[in-house]
Amino acid sequence: MTEETSSRQDQILKLLLNSRQGMSLDEIAAALNISRNAVKQHVVGLENSDFIKKDAFRITGGRPSRNYVLTEKGINRFPKQYAWFCNLMLAELKAEMGEEAFRRYMARLGAKFAQTLMPQFSDKGPVERIAALIKTMQTLGYHASEDQTNSTPVIQAFNCVYHDLAQQYPELCEFDRAFMSALLDRPIEQTRCMACDDCSCQFLIKNK
């Protein structure tokens, strides 16, 4: 995809974001001052990427026109800033609960989250569980891998998904340790932490 094509497609997505009832090819062409055929080519690309979809026909004074609207994937393409809200919520929780209760709360959340994933792990052996956990963490954005240089299994995560928040609230790491421990059915010891300026988060998988 060329930079010009990407720019045009971004413009179409922004138009549709501001017009949730949808827009026709002719309306998009008029808004961008380009030809209908050019719009159609971009729209096909966006449809193939599942960013937009066809909506109902709209009957006007002229010919019926097909509207296009954003899909959920298209809506989620636009950045969303949650950190300020999370920071506010965590500050209130910690202030109300106290540090130790807040730490236990994060561990309970991690264990509860693990229960939603447990069906994918219950029929697996220890080695398979580690592989499945790494795959799950990859999906969640941790950029995880197993460190093969250790005699004891170690999982490394090179992207802390809430890095800025964890620097202010180190208790968040309890969430990671709890959900990993529950899915592996083994104790987890965190030996490195990116929130403490380490290059990665490292989790030692201990024997029962």
XYZ file of C-alpha atoms in Angstrom:
208
model
C 0.000 0.000 0.000
C 1.443 3.389 -0.987
C 1.503 6.339 1.397
C -1.042 8.169 -0.796
C -3.414 5.184 -0.754
C -3.087 4.851 3.020
C -3.760 8.576 3.451
C -6.909 8.419 1.303
C -8.193 5.394 3.170
C -7.557 7.133 6.488
C -9.553 10.094 5.219
C -12.462 7.816 4.291
C -12.368 6.182 7.733
C -12.462 9.602 9.405
C -15.427 10.645 7.271
C -17.326 7.517 8.269
C -16.383 7.979 11.932
C -18.072 11.379 11.827
C -21.078 10.020 9.943
C -22.290 6.961 11.813
C -25.378 6.709 9.579
C -22.977 5.977 6.743
C -22.049 7.590 3.455
C -22.435 6.620 -0.183
C -19.634 6.482 -2.733
C -20.870 9.727 -4.271
C -20.914 11.490 -0.901
C -17.399 10.335 -0.094
C -16.191 11.401 -3.540
C -17.714 14.862 -3.100
C -16.237 15.264 0.394
C -12.734 14.310 -0.781
C -13.019 15.948 -4.198
C -11.920 12.801 -6.040
C -13.628 10.583 -8.594
C -16.237 7.997 -7.695
C -14.088 5.261 -9.253
C -11.133 6.251 -7.075
C -13.344 6.110 -3.988
C -14.629 2.692 -5.016
C -11.075 1.304 -5.229
C -10.261 2.557 -1.744
C -13.562 1.269 -0.385
C -12.871 -2.223 -1.745
C -9.508 -2.221 0.036
C -11.107 -1.115 3.304
C -13.825 -3.762 2.948
C -11.226 -6.466 2.355
C -9.442 -5.341 5.534
C -12.778 -5.482 7.411
C -12.621 -1.804 8.383
C -15.913 -0.908 6.691
C -18.998 -2.750 5.489
C -22.018 -2.169 3.297
C -25.107 -0.862 5.028
C -28.708 -0.720 3.820
C -29.676 0.863 0.514
C -30.850 4.450 0.787
C -33.547 5.686 -1.559
C -33.235 9.312 -2.585
C -34.701 11.355 -5.410
C -32.223 9.744 -7.779
C -30.917 6.207 -7.973
C -30.730 4.014 -4.853
C -27.346 4.292 -3.184
C -25.505 1.902 -0.902
C -24.144 3.386 2.298
C -20.885 2.300 3.896
C -20.300 2.300 7.644
C -17.426 1.479 9.961
C -17.126 -1.996 11.453
C -16.015 -2.518 15.061
C -12.523 -3.136 13.721
C -12.704 0.168 11.854
C -13.839 2.031 14.973
C -11.066 0.449 17.017
C -8.475 1.576 14.468
C -8.725 5.034 16.004
C -6.596 5.571 19.121
C -8.299 5.425 22.486
C -6.747 6.893 25.585
C -7.727 4.967 28.712
C -4.659 5.584 30.875
C -6.004 8.720 32.574
C -9.201 6.929 33.597
C -7.336 3.825 34.778
C -4.963 6.005 36.786
C -7.875 7.791 38.451
C -9.654 4.530 39.244
C -6.545 2.787 40.602
C -5.680 5.763 42.793
C -9.150 5.707 44.328
C -9.102 1.944 44.848
C -5.706 1.979 46.536
C -6.662 4.922 48.749
C -9.871 3.225 49.882
C -8.510 -0.307 50.297
C -4.983 0.288 51.538
C -1.815 -1.060 49.937
C -1.974 -4.682 51.108
C -5.681 -5.135 50.330
C -5.102 -3.518 46.939
C -2.303 -6.010 46.257
C -4.567 -8.945 47.147
C -7.311 -7.471 44.974
C -5.013 -7.428 41.949
C -4.096 -11.059 42.594
C -7.787 -12.007 42.774
C -8.418 -10.222 39.474
C -5.570 -12.148 37.850
C -6.893 -15.478 39.123
C -10.417 -14.585 38.002
C -9.158 -13.676 34.537
C -7.344 -17.009 34.362
C -10.628 -18.835 34.957
C -12.005 -17.412 31.700
C -9.063 -19.010 29.847
C -8.893 -22.274 31.786
C -10.799 -24.416 29.213
C -7.853 -23.888 26.838
C -5.400 -25.262 29.436
C -7.194 -27.951 31.425
C -6.322 -30.839 29.076
C -2.640 -29.876 28.623
C 0.521 -31.118 30.306
C 3.104 -28.773 31.925
C 5.146 -28.149 28.767
C 2.042 -27.615 26.636
C 0.645 -25.206 29.212
C 3.748 -23.038 29.031
C 3.477 -22.898 25.230
C -0.232 -22.069 25.470
C 0.433 -19.360 28.065
C 3.075 -17.728 25.870
C 0.651 -17.762 22.943
C -2.035 -16.184 25.126
C 0.359 -13.513 26.353
C 1.352 -12.742 22.760
C -2.313 -12.223 21.929
C -2.632 -9.852 24.891
C 0.357 -7.805 23.699
C 3.092 -8.924 26.120
C 5.564 -10.024 23.384
C 6.381 -13.056 25.500
C 8.790 -15.914 24.897
C 10.451 -18.690 26.865
C 14.080 -18.208 27.886
C 15.696 -21.470 26.807
C 19.020 -20.747 28.543
C 17.728 -21.608 32.021
C 17.409 -25.053 33.550
C 14.210 -23.860 35.234
C 11.505 -22.597 32.839
C 11.434 -18.801 32.558
C 8.966 -16.684 30.608
C 10.135 -13.274 29.411
C 7.812 -10.421 28.483
C 9.351 -7.566 26.507
C 6.288 -5.324 26.536
C 4.485 -4.399 29.740
C 0.912 -3.769 28.622
C 0.379 -1.227 31.429
C 3.939 0.002 31.865
C 3.196 3.598 32.916
C 0.540 2.474 35.387
C 2.764 -0.268 36.833
C 5.441 2.327 37.610
C 2.935 4.115 39.827
C 1.163 1.002 41.066
C 3.604 -1.932 41.297
C 0.752 -3.986 42.771
C -0.459 -4.466 39.190
C 2.289 -7.057 38.738
C 0.300 -9.271 41.128
C -2.255 -9.595 38.340
C 0.341 -11.064 35.972
C 1.778 -13.437 38.541
C -1.661 -14.656 39.626
C -3.081 -15.345 36.179
C 0.123 -17.055 35.010
C 0.282 -19.179 38.156
C -3.363 -20.218 37.853
C -3.036 -21.241 34.207
C 0.189 -23.177 34.773
C -0.930 -24.579 38.139
C 2.542 -23.761 39.465
C 4.008 -20.942 41.608
C 5.468 -17.948 39.773
C 8.373 -15.821 40.973
C 8.962 -12.553 39.155
C 12.711 -11.963 38.969
C 12.764 -8.887 36.727
C 10.291 -6.069 36.100
C 10.220 -3.442 33.363
C 8.458 -1.040 35.725
C 11.654 -1.187 37.818
C 13.803 -0.308 34.762
C 14.731 -3.879 33.820
C 14.923 -4.695 30.115
C 12.117 -7.225 30.390
C 9.782 -8.826 32.875
C 10.948 -12.319 33.795
C 8.801 -14.947 35.470
C 10.421 -18.018 36.972
C 8.119 -21.061 36.862
C 8.740 -22.949 40.069
C 7.938 -26.512 41.033
C 4.907 -27.120 43.208
